[in-house]
PDB file of N, CA and C in Angstrom:
ATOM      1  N   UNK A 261     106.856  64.434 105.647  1.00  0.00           N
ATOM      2  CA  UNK A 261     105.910  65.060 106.536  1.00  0.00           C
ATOM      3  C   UNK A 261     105.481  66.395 105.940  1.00  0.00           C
ATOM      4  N   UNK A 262     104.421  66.686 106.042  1.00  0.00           N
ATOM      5  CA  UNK A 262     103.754  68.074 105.316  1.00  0.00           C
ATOM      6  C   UNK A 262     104.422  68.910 106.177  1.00  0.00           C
ATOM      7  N   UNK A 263     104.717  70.597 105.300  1.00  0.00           N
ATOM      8  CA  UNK A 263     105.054  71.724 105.651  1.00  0.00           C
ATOM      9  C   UNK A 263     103.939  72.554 105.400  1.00  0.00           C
ATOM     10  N   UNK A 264     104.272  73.821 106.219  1.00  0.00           N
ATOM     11  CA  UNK A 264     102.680  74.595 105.937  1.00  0.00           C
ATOM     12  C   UNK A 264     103.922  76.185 105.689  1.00  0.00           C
ATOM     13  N   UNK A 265     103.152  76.970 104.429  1.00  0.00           N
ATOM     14  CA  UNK A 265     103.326  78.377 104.368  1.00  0.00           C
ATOM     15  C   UNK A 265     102.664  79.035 105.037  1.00  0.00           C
ATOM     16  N   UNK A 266     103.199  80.293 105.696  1.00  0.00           N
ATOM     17  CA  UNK A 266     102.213  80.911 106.685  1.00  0.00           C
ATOM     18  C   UNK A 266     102.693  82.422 105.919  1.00  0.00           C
ATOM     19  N   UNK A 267     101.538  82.948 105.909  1.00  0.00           N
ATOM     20  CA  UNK A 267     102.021  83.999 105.369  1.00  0.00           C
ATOM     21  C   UNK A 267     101.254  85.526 105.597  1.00  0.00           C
ATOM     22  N   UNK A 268     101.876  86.265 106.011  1.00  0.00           N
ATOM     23  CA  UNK A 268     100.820  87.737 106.509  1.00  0.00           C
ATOM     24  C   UNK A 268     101.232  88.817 105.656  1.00  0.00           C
ATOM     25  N   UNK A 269     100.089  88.974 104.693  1.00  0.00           N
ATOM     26  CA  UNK A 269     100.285  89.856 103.523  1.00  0.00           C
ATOM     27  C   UNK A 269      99.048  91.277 103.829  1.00  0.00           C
ATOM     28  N   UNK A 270      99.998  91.944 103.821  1.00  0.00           N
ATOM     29  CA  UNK A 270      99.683  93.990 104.187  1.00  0.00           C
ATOM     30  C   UNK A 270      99.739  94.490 102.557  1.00  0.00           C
ATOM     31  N   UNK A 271      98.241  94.399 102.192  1.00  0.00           N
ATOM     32  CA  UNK A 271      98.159  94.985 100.505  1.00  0.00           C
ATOM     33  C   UNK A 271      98.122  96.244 100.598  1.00  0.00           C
ATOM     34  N   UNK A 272      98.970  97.018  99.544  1.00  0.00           N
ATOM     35  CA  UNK A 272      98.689  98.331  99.272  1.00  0.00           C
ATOM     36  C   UNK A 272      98.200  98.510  97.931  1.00  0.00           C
ATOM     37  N   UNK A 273      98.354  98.177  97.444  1.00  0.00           N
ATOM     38  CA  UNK A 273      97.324  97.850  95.699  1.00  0.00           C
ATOM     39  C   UNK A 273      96.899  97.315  95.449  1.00  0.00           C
ATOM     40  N   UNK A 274      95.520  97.021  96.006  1.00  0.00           N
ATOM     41  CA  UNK A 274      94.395  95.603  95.877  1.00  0.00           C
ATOM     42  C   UNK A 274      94.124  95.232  94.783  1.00  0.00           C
ATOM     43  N   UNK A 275      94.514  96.717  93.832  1.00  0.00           N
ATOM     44  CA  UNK A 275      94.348  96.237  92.051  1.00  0.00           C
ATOM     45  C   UNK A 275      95.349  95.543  91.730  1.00  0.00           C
ATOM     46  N   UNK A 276      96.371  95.901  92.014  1.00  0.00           N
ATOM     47  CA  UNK A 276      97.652  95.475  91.581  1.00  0.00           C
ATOM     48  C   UNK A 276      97.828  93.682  91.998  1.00  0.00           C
ATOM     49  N   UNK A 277      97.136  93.278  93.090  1.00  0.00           N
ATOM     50  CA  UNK A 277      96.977  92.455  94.213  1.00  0.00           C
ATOM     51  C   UNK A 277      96.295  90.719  93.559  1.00  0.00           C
ATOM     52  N   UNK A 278      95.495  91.471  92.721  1.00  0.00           N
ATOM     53  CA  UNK A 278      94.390  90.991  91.752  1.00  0.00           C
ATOM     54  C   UNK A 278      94.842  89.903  91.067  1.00  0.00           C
ATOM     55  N   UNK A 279      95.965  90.107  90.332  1.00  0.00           N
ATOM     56  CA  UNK A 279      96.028  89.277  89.630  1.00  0.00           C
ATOM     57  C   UNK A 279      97.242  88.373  90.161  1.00  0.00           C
ATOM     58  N   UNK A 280      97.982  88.229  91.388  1.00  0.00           N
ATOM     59  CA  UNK A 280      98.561  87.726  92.086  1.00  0.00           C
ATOM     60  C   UNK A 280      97.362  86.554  92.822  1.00  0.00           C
ATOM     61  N   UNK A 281      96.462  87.440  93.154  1.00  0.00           N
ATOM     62  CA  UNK A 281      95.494  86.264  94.175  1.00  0.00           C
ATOM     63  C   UNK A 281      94.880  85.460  92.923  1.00  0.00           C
ATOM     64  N   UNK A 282      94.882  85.522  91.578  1.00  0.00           N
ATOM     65  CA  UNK A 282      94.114  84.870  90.871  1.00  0.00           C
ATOM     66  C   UNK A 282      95.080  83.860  90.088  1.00  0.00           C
ATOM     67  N   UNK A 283      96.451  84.064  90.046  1.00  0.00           N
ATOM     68  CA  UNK A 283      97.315  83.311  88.718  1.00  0.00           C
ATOM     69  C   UNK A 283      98.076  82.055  90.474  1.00  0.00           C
ATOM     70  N   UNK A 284      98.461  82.198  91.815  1.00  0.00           N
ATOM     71  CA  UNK A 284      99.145  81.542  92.480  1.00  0.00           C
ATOM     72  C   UNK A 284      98.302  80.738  92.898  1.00  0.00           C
ATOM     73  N   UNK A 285      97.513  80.286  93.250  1.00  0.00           N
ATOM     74  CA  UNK A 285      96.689  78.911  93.251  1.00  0.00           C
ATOM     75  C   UNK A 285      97.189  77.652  92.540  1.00  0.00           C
ATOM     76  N   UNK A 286      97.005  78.232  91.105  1.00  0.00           N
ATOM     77  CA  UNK A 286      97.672  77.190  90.342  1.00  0.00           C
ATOM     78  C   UNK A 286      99.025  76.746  90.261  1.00  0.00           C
ATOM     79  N   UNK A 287      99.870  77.645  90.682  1.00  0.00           N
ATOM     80  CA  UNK A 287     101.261  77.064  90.666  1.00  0.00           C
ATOM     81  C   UNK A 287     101.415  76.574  91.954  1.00  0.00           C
ATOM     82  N   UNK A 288     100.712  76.468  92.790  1.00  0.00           N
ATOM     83  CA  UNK A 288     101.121  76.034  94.233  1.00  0.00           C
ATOM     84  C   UNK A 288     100.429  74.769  94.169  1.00  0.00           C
ATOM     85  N   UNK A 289      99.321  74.235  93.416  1.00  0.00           N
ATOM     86  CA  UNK A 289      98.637  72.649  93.182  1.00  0.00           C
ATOM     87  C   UNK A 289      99.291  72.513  92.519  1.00  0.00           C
ATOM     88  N   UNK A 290     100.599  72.537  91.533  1.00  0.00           N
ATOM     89  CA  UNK A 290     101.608  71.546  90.924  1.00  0.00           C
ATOM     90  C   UNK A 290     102.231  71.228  91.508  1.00  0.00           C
ATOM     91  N   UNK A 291     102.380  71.579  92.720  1.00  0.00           N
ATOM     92  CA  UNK A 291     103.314  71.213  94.190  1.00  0.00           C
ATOM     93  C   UNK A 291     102.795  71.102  95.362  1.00  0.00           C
ATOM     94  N   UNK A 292     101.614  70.025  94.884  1.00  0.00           N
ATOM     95  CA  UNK A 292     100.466  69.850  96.228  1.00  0.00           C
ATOM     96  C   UNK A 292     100.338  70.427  96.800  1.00  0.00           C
ATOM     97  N   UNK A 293     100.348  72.078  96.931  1.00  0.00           N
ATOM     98  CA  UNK A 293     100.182  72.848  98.210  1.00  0.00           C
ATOM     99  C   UNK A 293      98.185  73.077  97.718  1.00  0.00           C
ATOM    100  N   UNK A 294      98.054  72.723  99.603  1.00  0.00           N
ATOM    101  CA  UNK A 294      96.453  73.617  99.394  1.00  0.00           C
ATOM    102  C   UNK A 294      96.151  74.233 100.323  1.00  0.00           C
ATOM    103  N   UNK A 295      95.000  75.262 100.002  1.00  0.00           N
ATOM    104  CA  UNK A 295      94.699  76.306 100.906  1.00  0.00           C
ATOM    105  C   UNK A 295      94.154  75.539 102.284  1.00  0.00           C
ATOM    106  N   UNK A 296      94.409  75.870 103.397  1.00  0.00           N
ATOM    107  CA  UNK A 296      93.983  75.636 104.320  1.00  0.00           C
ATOM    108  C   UNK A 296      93.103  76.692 105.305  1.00  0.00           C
ATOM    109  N   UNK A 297      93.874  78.518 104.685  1.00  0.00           N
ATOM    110  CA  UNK A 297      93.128  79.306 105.510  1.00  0.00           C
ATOM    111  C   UNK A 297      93.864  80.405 103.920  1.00  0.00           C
ATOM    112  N   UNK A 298      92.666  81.077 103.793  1.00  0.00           N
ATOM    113  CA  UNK A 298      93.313  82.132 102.568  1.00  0.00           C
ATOM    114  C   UNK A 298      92.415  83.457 102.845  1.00  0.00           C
ATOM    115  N   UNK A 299      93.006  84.660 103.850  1.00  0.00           N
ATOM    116  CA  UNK A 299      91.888  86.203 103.541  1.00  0.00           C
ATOM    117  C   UNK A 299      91.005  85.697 104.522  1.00  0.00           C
ATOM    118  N   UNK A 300      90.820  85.192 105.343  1.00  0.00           N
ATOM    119  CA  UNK A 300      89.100  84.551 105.788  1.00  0.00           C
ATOM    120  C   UNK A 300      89.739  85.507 107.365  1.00  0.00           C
ATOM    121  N   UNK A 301      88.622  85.856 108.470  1.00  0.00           N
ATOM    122  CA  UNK A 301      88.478  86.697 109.496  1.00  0.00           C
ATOM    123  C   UNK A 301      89.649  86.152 109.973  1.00  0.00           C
ATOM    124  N   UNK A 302      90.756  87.104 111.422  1.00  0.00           N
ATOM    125  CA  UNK A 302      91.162  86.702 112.268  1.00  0.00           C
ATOM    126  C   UNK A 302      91.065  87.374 113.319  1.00  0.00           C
ATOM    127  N   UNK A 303      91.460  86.461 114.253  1.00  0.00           N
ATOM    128  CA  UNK A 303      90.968  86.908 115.480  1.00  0.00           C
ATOM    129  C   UNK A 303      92.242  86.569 116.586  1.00  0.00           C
ATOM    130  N   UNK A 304      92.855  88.185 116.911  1.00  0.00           N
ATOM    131  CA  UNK A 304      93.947  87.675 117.855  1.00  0.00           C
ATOM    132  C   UNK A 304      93.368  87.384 119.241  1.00  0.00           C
ATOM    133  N   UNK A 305      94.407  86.307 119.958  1.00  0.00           N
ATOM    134  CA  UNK A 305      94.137  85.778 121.257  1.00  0.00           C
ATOM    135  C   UNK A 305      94.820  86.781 122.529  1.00  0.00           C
ATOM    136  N   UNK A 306      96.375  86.191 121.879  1.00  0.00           N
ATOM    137  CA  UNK A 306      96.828  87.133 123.051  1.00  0.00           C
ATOM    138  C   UNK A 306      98.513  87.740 121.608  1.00  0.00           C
ATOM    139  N   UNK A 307      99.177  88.747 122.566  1.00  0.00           N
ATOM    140  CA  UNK A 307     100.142  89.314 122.062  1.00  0.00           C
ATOM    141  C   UNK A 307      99.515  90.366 121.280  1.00  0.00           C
ATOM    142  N   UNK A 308     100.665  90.935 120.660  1.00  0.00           N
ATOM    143  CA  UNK A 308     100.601  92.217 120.268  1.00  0.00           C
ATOM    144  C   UNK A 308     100.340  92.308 119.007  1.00  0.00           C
ATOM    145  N   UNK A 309     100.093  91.499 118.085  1.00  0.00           N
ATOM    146  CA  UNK A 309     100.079  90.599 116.588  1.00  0.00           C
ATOM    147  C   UNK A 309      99.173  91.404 115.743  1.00  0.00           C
ATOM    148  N   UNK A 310      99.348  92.334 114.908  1.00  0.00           N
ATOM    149  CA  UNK A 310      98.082  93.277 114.434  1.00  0.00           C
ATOM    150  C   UNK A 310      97.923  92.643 112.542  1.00  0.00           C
ATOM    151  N   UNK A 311      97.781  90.965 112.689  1.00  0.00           N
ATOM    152  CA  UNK A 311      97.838  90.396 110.998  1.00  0.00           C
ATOM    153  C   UNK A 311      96.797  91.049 110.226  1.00  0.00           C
ATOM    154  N   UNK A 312      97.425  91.111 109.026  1.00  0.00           N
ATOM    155  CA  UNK A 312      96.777  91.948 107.962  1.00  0.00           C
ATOM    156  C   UNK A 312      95.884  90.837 107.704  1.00  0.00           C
ATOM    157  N   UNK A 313      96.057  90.123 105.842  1.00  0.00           N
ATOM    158  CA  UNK A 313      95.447  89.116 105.068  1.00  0.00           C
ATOM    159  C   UNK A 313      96.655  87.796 105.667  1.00  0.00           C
ATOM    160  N   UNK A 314      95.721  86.769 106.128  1.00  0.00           N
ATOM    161  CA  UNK A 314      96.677  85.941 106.750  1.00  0.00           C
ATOM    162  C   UNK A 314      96.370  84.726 105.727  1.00  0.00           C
ATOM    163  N   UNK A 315      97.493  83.920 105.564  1.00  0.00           N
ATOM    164  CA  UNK A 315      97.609  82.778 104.317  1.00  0.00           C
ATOM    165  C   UNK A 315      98.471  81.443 104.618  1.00  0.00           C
ATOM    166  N   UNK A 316      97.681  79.940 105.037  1.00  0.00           N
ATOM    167  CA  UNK A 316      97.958  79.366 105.482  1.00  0.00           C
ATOM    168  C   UNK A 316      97.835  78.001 104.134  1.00  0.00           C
ATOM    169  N   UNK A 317      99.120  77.545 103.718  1.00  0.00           N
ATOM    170  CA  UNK A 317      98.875  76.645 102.526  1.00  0.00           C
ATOM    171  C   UNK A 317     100.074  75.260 103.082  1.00  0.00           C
ATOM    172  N   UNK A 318      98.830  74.844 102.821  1.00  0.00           N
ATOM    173  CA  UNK A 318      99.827  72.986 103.379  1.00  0.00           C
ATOM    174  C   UNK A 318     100.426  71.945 101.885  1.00  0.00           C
ATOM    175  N   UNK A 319     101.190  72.024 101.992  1.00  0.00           N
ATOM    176  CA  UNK A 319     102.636  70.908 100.986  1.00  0.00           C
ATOM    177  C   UNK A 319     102.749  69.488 101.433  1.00  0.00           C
ATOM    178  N   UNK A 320     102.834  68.783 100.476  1.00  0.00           N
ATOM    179  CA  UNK A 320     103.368  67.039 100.946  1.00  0.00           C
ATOM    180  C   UNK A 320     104.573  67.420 102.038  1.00  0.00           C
ATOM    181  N   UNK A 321     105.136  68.220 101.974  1.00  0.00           N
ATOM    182  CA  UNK A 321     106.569  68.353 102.377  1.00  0.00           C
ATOM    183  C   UNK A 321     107.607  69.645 102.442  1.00  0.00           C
ATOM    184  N   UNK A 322     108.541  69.826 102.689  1.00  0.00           N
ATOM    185  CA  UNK A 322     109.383  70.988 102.810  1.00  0.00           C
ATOM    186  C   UNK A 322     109.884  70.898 101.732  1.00  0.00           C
ATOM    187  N   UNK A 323     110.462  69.939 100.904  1.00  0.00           N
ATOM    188  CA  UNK A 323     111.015  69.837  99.669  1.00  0.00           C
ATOM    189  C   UNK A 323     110.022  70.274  98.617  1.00  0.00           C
ATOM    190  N   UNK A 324     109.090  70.115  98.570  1.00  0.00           N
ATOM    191  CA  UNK A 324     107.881  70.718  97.840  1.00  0.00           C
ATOM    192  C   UNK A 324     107.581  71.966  98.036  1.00  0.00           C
ATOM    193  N   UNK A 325     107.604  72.616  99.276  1.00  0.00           N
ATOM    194  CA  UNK A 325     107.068  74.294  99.395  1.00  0.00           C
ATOM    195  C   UNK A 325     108.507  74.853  98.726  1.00  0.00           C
ATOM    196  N   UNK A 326     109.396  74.528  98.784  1.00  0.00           N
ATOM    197  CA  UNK A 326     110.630  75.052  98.305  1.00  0.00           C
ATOM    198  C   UNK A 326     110.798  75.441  97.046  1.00  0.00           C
ATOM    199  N   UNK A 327     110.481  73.913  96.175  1.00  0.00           N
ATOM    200  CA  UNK A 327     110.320  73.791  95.001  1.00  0.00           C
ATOM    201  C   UNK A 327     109.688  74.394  94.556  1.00  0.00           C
ATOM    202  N   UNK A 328     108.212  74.881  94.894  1.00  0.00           N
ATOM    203  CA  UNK A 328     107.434  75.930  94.374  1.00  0.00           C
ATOM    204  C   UNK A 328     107.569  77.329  94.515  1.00  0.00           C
ATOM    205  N   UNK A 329     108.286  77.717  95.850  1.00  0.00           N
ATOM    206  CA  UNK A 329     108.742  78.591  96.427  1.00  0.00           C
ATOM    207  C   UNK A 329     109.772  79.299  95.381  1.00  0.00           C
ATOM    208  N   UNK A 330     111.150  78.632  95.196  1.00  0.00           N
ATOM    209  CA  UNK A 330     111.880  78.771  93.958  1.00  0.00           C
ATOM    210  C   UNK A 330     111.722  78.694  92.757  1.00  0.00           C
ATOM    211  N   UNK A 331     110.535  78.552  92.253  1.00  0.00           N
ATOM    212  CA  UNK A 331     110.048  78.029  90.787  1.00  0.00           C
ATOM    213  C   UNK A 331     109.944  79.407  90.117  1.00  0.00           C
ATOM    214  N   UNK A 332     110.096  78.628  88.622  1.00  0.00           N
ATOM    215  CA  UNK A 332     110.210  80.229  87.673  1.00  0.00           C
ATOM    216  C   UNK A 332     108.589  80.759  87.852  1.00  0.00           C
ATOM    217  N   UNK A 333     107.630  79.837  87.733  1.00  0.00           N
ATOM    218  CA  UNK A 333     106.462  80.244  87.876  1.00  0.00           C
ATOM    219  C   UNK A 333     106.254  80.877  89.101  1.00  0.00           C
ATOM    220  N   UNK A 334     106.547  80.428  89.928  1.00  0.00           N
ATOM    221  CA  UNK A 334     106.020  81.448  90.814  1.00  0.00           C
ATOM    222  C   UNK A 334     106.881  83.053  91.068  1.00  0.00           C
ATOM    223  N   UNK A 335     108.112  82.631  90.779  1.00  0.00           N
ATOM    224  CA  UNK A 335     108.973  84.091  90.338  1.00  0.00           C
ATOM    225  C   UNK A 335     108.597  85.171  89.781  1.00  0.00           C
ATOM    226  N   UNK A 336     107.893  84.986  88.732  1.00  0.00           N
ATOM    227  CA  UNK A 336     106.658  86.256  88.285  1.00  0.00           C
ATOM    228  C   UNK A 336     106.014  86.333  88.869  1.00  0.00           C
ATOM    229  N   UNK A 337     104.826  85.777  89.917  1.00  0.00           N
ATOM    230  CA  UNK A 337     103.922  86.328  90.787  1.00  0.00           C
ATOM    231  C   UNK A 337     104.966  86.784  92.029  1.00  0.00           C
ATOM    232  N   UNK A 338     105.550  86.571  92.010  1.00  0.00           N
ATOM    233  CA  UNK A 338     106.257  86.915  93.614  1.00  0.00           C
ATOM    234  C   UNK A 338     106.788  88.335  93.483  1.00  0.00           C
ATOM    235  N   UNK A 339     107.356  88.718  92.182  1.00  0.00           N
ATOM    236  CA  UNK A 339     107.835  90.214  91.727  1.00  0.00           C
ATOM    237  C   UNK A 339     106.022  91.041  91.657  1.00  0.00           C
ATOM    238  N   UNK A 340     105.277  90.472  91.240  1.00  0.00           N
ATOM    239  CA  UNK A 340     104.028  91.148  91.689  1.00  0.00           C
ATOM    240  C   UNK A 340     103.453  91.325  93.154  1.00  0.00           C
ATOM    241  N   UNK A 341     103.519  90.480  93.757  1.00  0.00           N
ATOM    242  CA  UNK A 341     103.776  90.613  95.217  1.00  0.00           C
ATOM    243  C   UNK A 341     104.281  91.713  95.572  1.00  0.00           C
ATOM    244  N   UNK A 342     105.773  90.896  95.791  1.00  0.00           N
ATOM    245  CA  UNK A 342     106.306  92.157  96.153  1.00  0.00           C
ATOM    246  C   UNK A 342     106.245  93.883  95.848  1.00  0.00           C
ATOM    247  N   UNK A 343     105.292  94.331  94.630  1.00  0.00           N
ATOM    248  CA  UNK A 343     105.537  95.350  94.203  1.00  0.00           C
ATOM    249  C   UNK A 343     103.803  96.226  94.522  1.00  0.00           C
ATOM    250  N   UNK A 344     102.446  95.093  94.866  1.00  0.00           N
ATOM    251  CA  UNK A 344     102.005  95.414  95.300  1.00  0.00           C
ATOM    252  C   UNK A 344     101.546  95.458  97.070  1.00  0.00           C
ATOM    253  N   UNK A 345     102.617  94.794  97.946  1.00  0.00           N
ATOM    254  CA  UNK A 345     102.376  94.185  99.077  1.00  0.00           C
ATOM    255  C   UNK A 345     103.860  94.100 100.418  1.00  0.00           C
ATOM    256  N   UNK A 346     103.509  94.316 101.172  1.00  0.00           N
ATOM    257  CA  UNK A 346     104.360  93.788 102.118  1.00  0.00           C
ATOM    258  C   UNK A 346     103.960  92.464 102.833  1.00  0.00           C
ATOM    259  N   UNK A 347     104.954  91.539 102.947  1.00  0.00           N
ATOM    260  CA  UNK A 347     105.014  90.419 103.385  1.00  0.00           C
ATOM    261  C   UNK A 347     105.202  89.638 103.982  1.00  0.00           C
ATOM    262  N   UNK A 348     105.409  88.994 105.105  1.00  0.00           N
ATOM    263  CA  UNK A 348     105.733  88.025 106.206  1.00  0.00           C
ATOM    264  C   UNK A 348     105.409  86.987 105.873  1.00  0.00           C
ATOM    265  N   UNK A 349     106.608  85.881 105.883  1.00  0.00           N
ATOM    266  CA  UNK A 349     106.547  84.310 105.205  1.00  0.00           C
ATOM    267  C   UNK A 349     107.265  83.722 105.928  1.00  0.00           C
ATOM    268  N   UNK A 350     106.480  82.829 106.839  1.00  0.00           N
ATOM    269  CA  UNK A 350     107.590  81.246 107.319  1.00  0.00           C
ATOM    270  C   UNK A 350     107.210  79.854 106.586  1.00  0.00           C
ATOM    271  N   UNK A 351     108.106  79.316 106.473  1.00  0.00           N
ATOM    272  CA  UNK A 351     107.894  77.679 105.975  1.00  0.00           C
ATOM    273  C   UNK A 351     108.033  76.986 107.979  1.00  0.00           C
ATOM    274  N   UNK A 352     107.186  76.226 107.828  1.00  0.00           N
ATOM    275  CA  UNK A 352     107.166  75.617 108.933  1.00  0.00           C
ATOM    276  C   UNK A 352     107.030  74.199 108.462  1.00  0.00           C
ATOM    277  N   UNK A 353     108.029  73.193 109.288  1.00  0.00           N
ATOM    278  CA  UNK A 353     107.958  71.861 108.940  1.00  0.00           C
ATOM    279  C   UNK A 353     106.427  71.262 109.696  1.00  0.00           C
ATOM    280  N   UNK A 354     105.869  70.319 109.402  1.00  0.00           N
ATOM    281  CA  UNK A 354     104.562  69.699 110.680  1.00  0.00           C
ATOM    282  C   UNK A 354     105.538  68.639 111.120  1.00  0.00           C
ATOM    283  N   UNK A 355     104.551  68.074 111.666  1.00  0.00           N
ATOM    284  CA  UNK A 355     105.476  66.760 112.941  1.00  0.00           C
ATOM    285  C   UNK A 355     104.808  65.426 112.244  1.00  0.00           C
ATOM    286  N   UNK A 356     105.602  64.567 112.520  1.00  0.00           N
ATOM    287  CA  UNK A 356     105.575  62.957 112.043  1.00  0.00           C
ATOM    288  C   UNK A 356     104.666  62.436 112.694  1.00  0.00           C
TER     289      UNK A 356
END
């Protein structure tokens, strides 16, 4: 069953940011993940929720977001991440 990354990313170095939003695309389609919602407007309903850049990427599966999740490739973008960005990340399973 597909899993979805959800992810609410607060940039503080949009330069720095740059080459994170341009090199993780590709390592996330070696592990079927695709964009479903990437940077595009949001709009809260209700609660107190103030999302920065919100990032929604769908996987064959949980075993797959993992796999990419843990991958050496993505291990270098993720130390860029982290060094330009704060982050909020759930793996969420979908339903059968």
């Amino acid at each position: 069953m597909a899993a979805y990354l959800i992810a609410d990313v607060d940039v503080f170095d949009a330069n720095a940011f740059e080459e994170y939003k341009r090199d993780v695309p590709a390592t996330e389609q070696r592990y079927g993940g695709r964009y479903l919602g990437r940077g595009g407007a949001a709009k809260v309903l209700e609660g107190d929720w103030e999302p920065h850049r919100l990032v929604v990427v769908e996987f064959p599966d949980m075993a797959e977001l993992m796999a990419w999740y843990n991958s050496p490739e993505y291990s270098r973008l993720k130390a860029i991440r982290e060094r330009c960005a704060r982050t909020r990340i759930i793996a969420l399973e979908g339903i059968a």
